[in-house]
mmCIF file of N, CA and C in Angstrom:
data_model
loop_
_atom_site.group_PDB
_atom_site.id
_atom_site.type_symbol
_atom_site.label_atom_id
_atom_site.label_comp_id
_atom_site.label_asym_id
_atom_site.label_seq_id
_atom_site.Cartn_x
_atom_site.Cartn_y
_atom_site.Cartn_z
ATOM 1 N N VAL K 1 -9.022 60.160 48.816
ATOM 2 C CA VAL K 1 -8.009 59.113 48.991
ATOM 3 C C VAL K 1 -7.969 58.260 47.724
ATOM 4 N N GLN K 2 -6.751 58.004 47.285
ATOM 5 C CA GLN K 2 -6.579 57.149 46.103
ATOM 6 C C GLN K 2 -5.514 56.102 46.382
ATOM 7 N N LEU K 3 -5.709 54.952 45.809
ATOM 8 C CA LEU K 3 -4.711 53.902 45.850
ATOM 9 C C LEU K 3 -4.251 53.638 44.428
ATOM 10 N N GLN K 4 -2.952 53.733 44.231
ATOM 11 C CA GLN K 4 -2.390 53.527 42.904
ATOM 12 C C GLN K 4 -1.530 52.277 42.930
ATOM 13 N N ALA K 5 -1.949 51.283 42.179
ATOM 14 C CA ALA K 5 -1.210 50.023 42.131
ATOM 15 C C ALA K 5 -0.311 49.983 40.911
ATOM 16 N N SER K 6 0.766 49.243 41.050
ATOM 17 C CA SER K 6 1.686 49.044 39.934
ATOM 18 C C SER K 6 2.280 47.650 40.025
ATOM 19 N N GLY K 7 2.813 47.203 38.929
ATOM 20 C CA GLY K 7 3.382 45.865 38.870
ATOM 21 C C GLY K 7 2.479 44.972 38.060
ATOM 22 N N GLY K 8 2.672 43.704 38.186
ATOM 23 C CA GLY K 8 1.895 42.767 37.402
ATOM 24 C C GLY K 8 2.545 42.498 36.068
ATOM 25 N N GLY K 9 1.957 41.584 35.335
ATOM 26 C CA GLY K 9 2.479 41.249 34.024
ATOM 27 C C GLY K 9 2.360 39.770 33.758
ATOM 28 N N VAL K 10 3.093 39.353 32.759
ATOM 29 C CA VAL K 10 3.071 37.950 32.340
ATOM 30 C C VAL K 10 4.407 37.312 32.677
ATOM 31 N N VAL K 11 4.362 36.221 33.400
ATOM 32 C CA VAL K 11 5.572 35.523 33.795
ATOM 33 C C VAL K 11 5.375 34.027 33.630
ATOM 34 N N GLN K 12 6.463 33.300 33.774
ATOM 35 C CA GLN K 12 6.415 31.846 33.696
ATOM 36 C C GLN K 12 6.369 31.257 35.109
ATOM 37 N N PRO K 13 5.922 30.038 35.234
ATOM 38 C CA PRO K 13 5.932 29.384 36.554
ATOM 39 C C PRO K 13 7.328 29.405 37.145
ATOM 40 N N GLY K 14 7.381 29.715 38.432
ATOM 41 C CA GLY K 14 8.661 29.793 39.117
ATOM 42 C C GLY K 14 9.262 31.179 39.142
ATOM 43 N N ASP K 15 8.747 32.062 38.335
ATOM 44 C CA ASP K 15 9.255 33.436 38.287
ATOM 45 C C ASP K 15 8.753 34.247 39.481
ATOM 46 N N SER K 16 9.249 35.469 39.562
ATOM 47 C CA SER K 16 8.850 36.389 40.630
ATOM 48 C C SER K 16 8.281 37.666 40.045
ATOM 49 N N LEU K 17 7.429 38.298 40.819
ATOM 50 C CA LEU K 17 6.878 39.598 40.470
ATOM 51 C C LEU K 17 6.691 40.388 41.752
ATOM 52 N N ARG K 18 6.676 41.697 41.582
ATOM 53 C CA ARG K 18 6.437 42.552 42.731
ATOM 54 C C ARG K 18 5.304 43.515 42.399
ATOM 55 N N LEU K 19 4.350 43.578 43.281
ATOM 56 C CA LEU K 19 3.259 44.529 43.169
ATOM 57 C C LEU K 19 3.430 45.609 44.237
ATOM 58 N N SER K 20 3.131 46.822 43.855
ATOM 59 C CA SER K 20 3.197 47.924 44.808
ATOM 60 C C SER K 20 1.906 48.720 44.755
ATOM 61 N N CYS K 21 1.598 49.337 45.868
ATOM 62 C CA CYS K 21 0.388 50.147 45.954
ATOM 63 C C CYS K 21 0.686 51.331 46.856
ATOM 64 N N ALA K 22 0.359 52.512 46.378
ATOM 65 C CA ALA K 22 0.614 53.725 47.148
ATOM 66 C C ALA K 22 -0.689 54.448 47.431
ATOM 67 N N ALA K 23 -0.848 54.863 48.662
ATOM 68 C CA ALA K 23 -2.017 55.634 49.055
ATOM 69 C C ALA K 23 -1.672 57.117 49.035
ATOM 70 N N SER K 24 -2.594 57.898 48.511
ATOM 71 C CA SER K 24 -2.382 59.341 48.472
ATOM 72 C C SER K 24 -3.682 60.056 48.821
ATOM 73 N N GLY K 25 -3.547 61.318 49.144
ATOM 74 C CA GLY K 25 -4.716 62.105 49.526
ATOM 75 C C GLY K 25 -4.614 62.559 50.965
ATOM 76 N N ARG K 26 -5.726 63.025 51.480
ATOM 77 C CA ARG K 26 -5.752 63.530 52.842
ATOM 78 C C ARG K 26 -6.355 62.476 53.771
ATOM 79 N N PHE K 27 -5.583 62.068 54.740
ATOM 80 C CA PHE K 27 -6.092 61.105 55.718
ATOM 81 C C PHE K 27 -5.221 61.153 56.964
ATOM 82 N N PHE K 28 -5.742 60.603 58.023
ATOM 83 C CA PHE K 28 -5.012 60.606 59.288
ATOM 84 C C PHE K 28 -4.010 59.458 59.354
ATOM 85 N N SER K 29 -4.478 58.283 59.048
ATOM 86 C CA SER K 29 -3.602 57.128 59.184
ATOM 87 C C SER K 29 -4.167 55.960 58.384
ATOM 88 N N ILE K 30 -3.316 54.989 58.182
ATOM 89 C CA ILE K 30 -3.712 53.766 57.490
ATOM 90 C C ILE K 30 -3.680 52.626 58.497
ATOM 91 N N THR K 31 -4.806 52.011 58.663
ATOM 92 C CA THR K 31 -4.903 50.928 59.648
ATOM 93 C C THR K 31 -4.352 49.630 59.092
ATOM 94 N N ALA K 32 -4.673 49.360 57.855
ATOM 95 C CA ALA K 32 -4.232 48.104 57.245
ATOM 96 C C ALA K 32 -4.153 48.279 55.740
ATOM 97 N N MET K 33 -3.281 47.507 55.141
ATOM 98 C CA MET K 33 -3.185 47.477 53.682
ATOM 99 C C MET K 33 -3.036 46.028 53.258
ATOM 100 N N GLY K 34 -3.537 45.727 52.098
ATOM 101 C CA GLY K 34 -3.438 44.348 51.667
ATOM 102 C C GLY K 34 -3.732 44.177 50.198
ATOM 103 N N TRP K 35 -3.640 42.943 49.782
ATOM 104 C CA TRP K 35 -3.890 42.576 48.386
ATOM 105 C C TRP K 35 -4.925 41.456 48.338
ATOM 106 N N TYR K 36 -5.851 41.620 47.428
ATOM 107 C CA TYR K 36 -6.837 40.605 47.126
ATOM 108 C C TYR K 36 -6.644 40.202 45.673
ATOM 109 N N ARG K 37 -7.183 39.065 45.328
ATOM 110 C CA ARG K 37 -7.118 38.656 43.932
ATOM 111 C C ARG K 37 -8.401 37.949 43.534
ATOM 112 N N GLN K 38 -8.662 38.023 42.258
ATOM 113 C CA GLN K 38 -9.826 37.338 41.714
ATOM 114 C C GLN K 38 -9.435 36.672 40.411
ATOM 115 N N ALA K 39 -9.514 35.372 40.424
ATOM 116 C CA ALA K 39 -9.229 34.599 39.226
ATOM 117 C C ALA K 39 -10.518 34.440 38.429
ATOM 118 N N PRO K 40 -10.398 34.181 37.148
ATOM 119 C CA PRO K 40 -11.596 34.007 36.310
ATOM 120 C C PRO K 40 -12.508 32.936 36.870
ATOM 121 N N GLY K 41 -13.759 33.286 37.034
ATOM 122 C CA GLY K 41 -14.746 32.326 37.505
ATOM 123 C C GLY K 41 -14.702 32.048 38.989
ATOM 124 N N LYS K 42 -13.879 32.787 39.719
ATOM 125 C CA LYS K 42 -13.765 32.551 41.153
ATOM 126 C C LYS K 42 -14.082 33.819 41.925
ATOM 127 N N GLN K 43 -14.340 33.635 43.204
ATOM 128 C CA GLN K 43 -14.594 34.785 44.051
ATOM 129 C C GLN K 43 -13.283 35.465 44.439
ATOM 130 N N ARG K 44 -13.407 36.726 44.763
ATOM 131 C CA ARG K 44 -12.233 37.447 45.223
ATOM 132 C C ARG K 44 -11.791 36.890 46.575
ATOM 133 N N GLU K 45 -10.488 36.788 46.741
ATOM 134 C CA GLU K 45 -9.952 36.244 47.980
ATOM 135 C C GLU K 45 -8.814 37.113 48.486
ATOM 136 N N LEU K 46 -8.647 37.092 49.789
ATOM 137 C CA LEU K 46 -7.526 37.794 50.401
ATOM 138 C C LEU K 46 -6.248 37.034 50.095
ATOM 139 N N VAL K 47 -5.246 37.766 49.656
ATOM 140 C CA VAL K 47 -3.929 37.182 49.412
ATOM 141 C C VAL K 47 -3.023 37.424 50.619
ATOM 142 N N ALA K 48 -2.914 38.673 50.994
ATOM 143 C CA ALA K 48 -2.052 39.032 52.116
ATOM 144 C C ALA K 48 -2.482 40.380 52.663
ATOM 145 N N ARG K 49 -2.241 40.564 53.942
ATOM 146 C CA ARG K 49 -2.664 41.789 54.600
ATOM 147 C C ARG K 49 -1.657 42.118 55.683
ATOM 148 N N ILE K 50 -1.420 43.414 55.869
ATOM 149 C CA ILE K 50 -0.524 43.857 56.920
ATOM 150 C C ILE K 50 -1.201 45.006 57.647
ATOM 151 N N ILE K 51 -1.198 44.920 58.962
ATOM 152 C CA ILE K 51 -1.841 45.964 59.740
ATOM 153 C C ILE K 51 -0.793 46.926 60.269
ATOM 154 N N SER K 52 -1.241 48.008 60.873
ATOM 155 C CA SER K 52 -0.340 49.083 61.252
ATOM 156 C C SER K 52 0.751 48.633 62.207
ATOM 157 N N GLY K 53 0.484 47.642 63.013
ATOM 158 C CA GLY K 53 1.504 47.167 63.942
ATOM 159 C C GLY K 53 2.533 46.258 63.313
ATOM 160 N N GLY K 54 2.295 45.896 62.064
ATOM 161 C CA GLY K 54 3.243 45.048 61.344
ATOM 162 C C GLY K 54 2.820 43.599 61.246
ATOM 163 N N ASN K 55 1.767 43.234 61.940
ATOM 164 C CA ASN K 55 1.300 41.854 61.831
ATOM 165 C C ASN K 55 0.771 41.577 60.429
ATOM 166 N N THR K 56 1.018 40.375 59.982
ATOM 167 C CA THR K 56 0.609 40.001 58.640
ATOM 168 C C THR K 56 -0.217 38.720 58.671
ATOM 169 N N ASN K 57 -1.023 38.574 57.652
ATOM 170 C CA ASN K 57 -1.654 37.274 57.453
ATOM 171 C C ASN K 57 -1.744 37.004 55.954
ATOM 172 N N TYR K 58 -1.667 35.722 55.632
ATOM 173 C CA TYR K 58 -1.580 35.283 54.248
ATOM 174 C C TYR K 58 -2.603 34.180 53.971
ATOM 175 N N ALA K 59 -2.998 34.109 52.735
ATOM 176 C CA ALA K 59 -3.764 32.962 52.301
ATOM 177 C C ALA K 59 -2.867 31.737 52.373
ATOM 178 N N ASP K 60 -3.429 30.618 52.737
ATOM 179 C CA ASP K 60 -2.622 29.404 52.856
ATOM 180 C C ASP K 60 -1.893 29.084 51.556
ATOM 181 N N SER K 61 -2.527 29.389 50.455
ATOM 182 C CA SER K 61 -1.968 29.036 49.147
ATOM 183 C C SER K 61 -0.708 29.823 48.792
ATOM 184 N N VAL K 62 -0.458 30.923 49.493
ATOM 185 C CA VAL K 62 0.715 31.743 49.153
ATOM 186 C C VAL K 62 1.757 31.791 50.261
ATOM 187 N N LYS K 63 1.456 31.186 51.379
ATOM 188 C CA LYS K 63 2.408 31.194 52.493
ATOM 189 C C LYS K 63 3.733 30.590 52.066
ATOM 190 N N GLY K 64 4.804 31.265 52.422
ATOM 191 C CA GLY K 64 6.127 30.799 52.064
ATOM 192 C C GLY K 64 6.588 31.246 50.696
ATOM 193 N N ARG K 65 5.682 31.783 49.898
ATOM 194 C CA ARG K 65 6.051 32.258 48.561
ATOM 195 C C ARG K 65 5.884 33.763 48.414
ATOM 196 N N PHE K 66 4.890 34.297 49.055
ATOM 197 C CA PHE K 66 4.599 35.730 48.954
ATOM 198 C C PHE K 66 4.981 36.417 50.270
ATOM 199 N N THR K 67 5.436 37.644 50.133
ATOM 200 C CA THR K 67 5.762 38.447 51.305
ATOM 201 C C THR K 67 5.171 39.836 51.137
ATOM 202 N N ILE K 68 4.429 40.267 52.128
ATOM 203 C CA ILE K 68 3.861 41.610 52.099
ATOM 204 C C ILE K 68 4.662 42.492 53.045
ATOM 205 N N SER K 69 4.906 43.693 52.618
ATOM 206 C CA SER K 69 5.628 44.647 53.450
ATOM 207 C C SER K 69 5.028 46.026 53.258
ATOM 208 N N ARG K 70 5.341 46.886 54.186
ATOM 209 C CA ARG K 70 4.717 48.204 54.166
ATOM 210 C C ARG K 70 5.745 49.261 54.513
ATOM 211 N N ASP K 71 5.678 50.359 53.825
ATOM 212 C CA ASP K 71 6.511 51.513 54.128
ATOM 213 C C ASP K 71 5.573 52.591 54.666
ATOM 214 N N ASN K 72 5.556 52.747 55.964
ATOM 215 C CA ASN K 72 4.616 53.685 56.567
ATOM 216 C C ASN K 72 4.913 55.133 56.188
ATOM 217 N N ALA K 73 6.168 55.437 55.995
ATOM 218 C CA ALA K 73 6.537 56.807 55.648
ATOM 219 C C ALA K 73 6.034 57.183 54.259
ATOM 220 N N LYS K 74 5.994 56.193 53.372
ATOM 221 C CA LYS K 74 5.578 56.458 52.000
ATOM 222 C C LYS K 74 4.146 56.009 51.735
ATOM 223 N N ASN K 75 3.516 55.449 52.745
ATOM 224 C CA ASN K 75 2.136 54.969 52.595
ATOM 225 C C ASN K 75 2.007 53.975 51.446
ATOM 226 N N THR K 76 2.945 53.063 51.402
ATOM 227 C CA THR K 76 2.932 52.072 50.334
ATOM 228 C C THR K 76 2.936 50.661 50.912
ATOM 229 N N VAL K 77 2.431 49.758 50.132
ATOM 230 C CA VAL K 77 2.485 48.347 50.466
ATOM 231 C C VAL K 77 2.999 47.603 49.248
ATOM 232 N N THR K 78 3.850 46.618 49.510
ATOM 233 C CA THR K 78 4.463 45.855 48.430
ATOM 234 C C THR K 78 4.187 44.376 48.643
ATOM 235 N N LEU K 79 3.886 43.703 47.581
ATOM 236 C CA LEU K 79 3.695 42.256 47.627
ATOM 237 C C LEU K 79 4.762 41.621 46.746
ATOM 238 N N GLN K 80 5.695 40.973 47.372
ATOM 239 C CA GLN K 80 6.735 40.248 46.637
ATOM 240 C C GLN K 80 6.238 38.825 46.426
ATOM 241 N N MET K 81 6.116 38.455 45.181
ATOM 242 C CA MET K 81 5.579 37.143 44.845
ATOM 243 C C MET K 81 6.671 36.307 44.208
ATOM 244 N N ASN K 82 7.041 35.251 44.865
ATOM 245 C CA ASN K 82 8.080 34.352 44.368
ATOM 246 C C ASN K 82 7.485 33.003 44.024
ATOM 247 N N ASP K 83 8.204 32.275 43.205
ATOM 248 C CA ASP K 83 7.787 30.925 42.831
ATOM 249 C C ASP K 83 6.327 30.918 42.379
ATOM 250 N N LEU K 84 6.025 31.781 41.458
ATOM 251 C CA LEU K 84 4.643 31.909 40.995
ATOM 252 C C LEU K 84 4.173 30.637 40.311
ATOM 253 N N LYS K 85 2.921 30.344 40.518
ATOM 254 C CA LYS K 85 2.312 29.143 39.968
ATOM 255 C C LYS K 85 1.178 29.532 39.019
ATOM 256 N N LEU K 86 0.801 28.595 38.195
ATOM 257 C CA LEU K 86 -0.276 28.862 37.245
ATOM 258 C C LEU K 86 -1.533 29.353 37.960
ATOM 259 N N GLU K 87 -1.783 28.799 39.121
ATOM 260 C CA GLU K 87 -2.996 29.142 39.850
ATOM 261 C C GLU K 87 -2.937 30.519 40.520
ATOM 262 N N ASP K 88 -1.803 31.189 40.422
ATOM 263 C CA ASP K 88 -1.704 32.561 40.922
ATOM 264 C C ASP K 88 -2.236 33.576 39.914
ATOM 265 N N THR K 89 -2.548 33.104 38.737
ATOM 266 C CA THR K 89 -3.086 33.999 37.715
ATOM 267 C C THR K 89 -4.403 34.603 38.182
ATOM 268 N N ALA K 90 -4.452 35.925 38.190
ATOM 269 C CA ALA K 90 -5.641 36.614 38.685
ATOM 270 C C ALA K 90 -5.446 38.117 38.521
ATOM 271 N N VAL K 91 -6.531 38.829 38.734
ATOM 272 C CA VAL K 91 -6.444 40.280 38.874
ATOM 273 C C VAL K 91 -6.211 40.579 40.350
ATOM 274 N N TYR K 92 -5.154 41.272 40.630
ATOM 275 C CA TYR K 92 -4.787 41.597 42.002
ATOM 276 C C TYR K 92 -5.187 43.043 42.293
ATOM 277 N N SER K 93 -5.842 43.246 43.417
ATOM 278 C CA SER K 93 -6.304 44.575 43.792
ATOM 279 C C SER K 93 -5.791 44.936 45.174
ATOM 280 N N CYS K 94 -5.373 46.168 45.280
ATOM 281 C CA CYS K 94 -4.893 46.690 46.542
ATOM 282 C C CYS K 94 -6.077 47.209 47.353
ATOM 283 N N ASN K 95 -6.012 46.999 48.641
ATOM 284 C CA ASN K 95 -7.063 47.465 49.534
ATOM 285 C C ASN K 95 -6.422 48.108 50.750
ATOM 286 N N ALA K 96 -7.019 49.164 51.239
ATOM 287 C CA ALA K 96 -6.503 49.809 52.439
ATOM 288 C C ALA K 96 -7.656 50.256 53.322
ATOM 289 N N LEU K 97 -7.442 50.109 54.604
ATOM 290 C CA LEU K 97 -8.395 50.610 55.599
ATOM 291 C C LEU K 97 -7.786 51.895 56.146
ATOM 292 N N ILE K 98 -8.448 52.991 55.843
ATOM 293 C CA ILE K 98 -7.845 54.304 56.088
ATOM 294 C C ILE K 98 -8.733 55.159 56.978
ATOM 295 N N ARG K 99 -8.077 55.756 57.929
ATOM 296 C CA ARG K 99 -8.789 56.658 58.829
ATOM 297 C C ARG K 99 -8.726 58.054 58.229
ATOM 298 N N THR K 100 -9.871 58.553 57.826
ATOM 299 C CA THR K 100 -9.904 59.842 57.142
ATOM 300 C C THR K 100 -10.330 60.988 58.050
ATOM 301 N N SER K 101 -10.835 60.661 59.217
ATOM 302 C CA SER K 101 -11.176 61.696 60.182
ATOM 303 C C SER K 101 -11.119 61.084 61.574
ATOM 304 N N THR K 102 -11.426 61.876 62.572
ATOM 305 C CA THR K 102 -11.385 61.354 63.935
ATOM 306 C C THR K 102 -12.460 60.310 64.179
ATOM 307 N N THR K 103 -13.459 60.292 63.321
ATOM 308 C CA THR K 103 -14.569 59.371 63.541
ATOM 309 C C THR K 103 -14.823 58.413 62.392
ATOM 310 N N LEU K 104 -14.072 58.533 61.313
ATOM 311 C CA LEU K 104 -14.390 57.725 60.139
ATOM 312 C C LEU K 104 -13.197 56.943 59.635
ATOM 313 N N THR K 105 -13.381 55.661 59.540
ATOM 314 C CA THR K 105 -12.401 54.773 58.912
ATOM 315 C C THR K 105 -13.129 54.003 57.823
ATOM 316 N N ALA K 106 -12.553 53.979 56.645
ATOM 317 C CA ALA K 106 -13.227 53.330 55.532
ATOM 318 C C ALA K 106 -12.242 52.543 54.691
ATOM 319 N N GLY K 107 -12.785 51.636 53.930
ATOM 320 C CA GLY K 107 -11.970 50.835 53.042
ATOM 321 C C GLY K 107 -11.908 51.439 51.658
ATOM 322 N N TYR K 108 -10.741 51.344 51.056
ATOM 323 C CA TYR K 108 -10.537 51.874 49.712
ATOM 324 C C TYR K 108 -9.880 50.813 48.841
ATOM 325 N N TRP K 109 -10.183 50.898 47.561
ATOM 326 C CA TRP K 109 -9.645 49.948 46.595
ATOM 327 C C TRP K 109 -8.855 50.681 45.524
ATOM 328 N N GLY K 110 -7.764 50.070 45.143
ATOM 329 C CA GLY K 110 -7.026 50.547 43.993
ATOM 330 C C GLY K 110 -7.503 49.819 42.747
ATOM 331 N N GLN K 111 -6.982 50.238 41.609
ATOM 332 C CA GLN K 111 -7.364 49.550 40.377
ATOM 333 C C GLN K 111 -6.699 48.183 40.357
ATOM 334 N N GLY K 112 -7.280 47.244 39.718
ATOM 335 C CA GLY K 112 -6.706 45.914 39.638
ATOM 336 C C GLY K 112 -5.539 45.870 38.678
ATOM 337 N N THR K 113 -4.652 44.955 38.940
ATOM 338 C CA THR K 113 -3.531 44.725 38.043
ATOM 339 C C THR K 113 -3.466 43.231 37.747
ATOM 340 N N LEU K 114 -3.300 42.909 36.485
ATOM 341 C CA LEU K 114 -3.372 41.514 36.065
ATOM 342 C C LEU K 114 -2.016 40.833 36.210
ATOM 343 N N VAL K 115 -2.049 39.701 36.846
ATOM 344 C CA VAL K 115 -0.881 38.835 36.941
ATOM 345 C C VAL K 115 -1.224 37.552 36.194
ATOM 346 N N THR K 116 -0.434 37.255 35.189
ATOM 347 C CA THR K 116 -0.644 36.054 34.393
ATOM 348 C C THR K 116 0.581 35.168 34.492
ATOM 349 N N VAL K 117 0.366 33.970 34.956
ATOM 350 C CA VAL K 117 1.448 32.994 35.034
ATOM 351 C C VAL K 117 1.157 31.929 33.984
ATOM 352 N N SER K 118 2.034 31.858 33.018
ATOM 353 C CA SER K 118 1.780 30.980 31.889
ATOM 354 C C SER K 118 3.069 30.338 31.411
ATOM 355 N N SER K 119 2.979 29.082 31.077
ATOM 356 C CA SER K 119 4.143 28.381 30.536
ATOM 357 C C SER K 119 4.154 28.448 29.010
#
């Protein structure tokens, strides 16, 4: 199982960016997909997560600005980030909880992608 992330870059405050992550390989199903971020000198934190039923949860700091969505047919998750702030600068990593067999569900990480918000 692999997670391939895309998106990220350098933007100004107030701008928007979209991150995408696609899961590939052999697996039964994806239970949840989400995005975490780690800013310099800080611990990694959950940004947004969406589970198979469509329920979502967000970090308080991004509520109302970020939207997570999932395409179950394509095994992808997208994070639309609007009104970006300086404090959103971080390495963003995709995470998925994937059922790979009838008895095994495990977490997988994609490569990080850097989001820099700078004036």
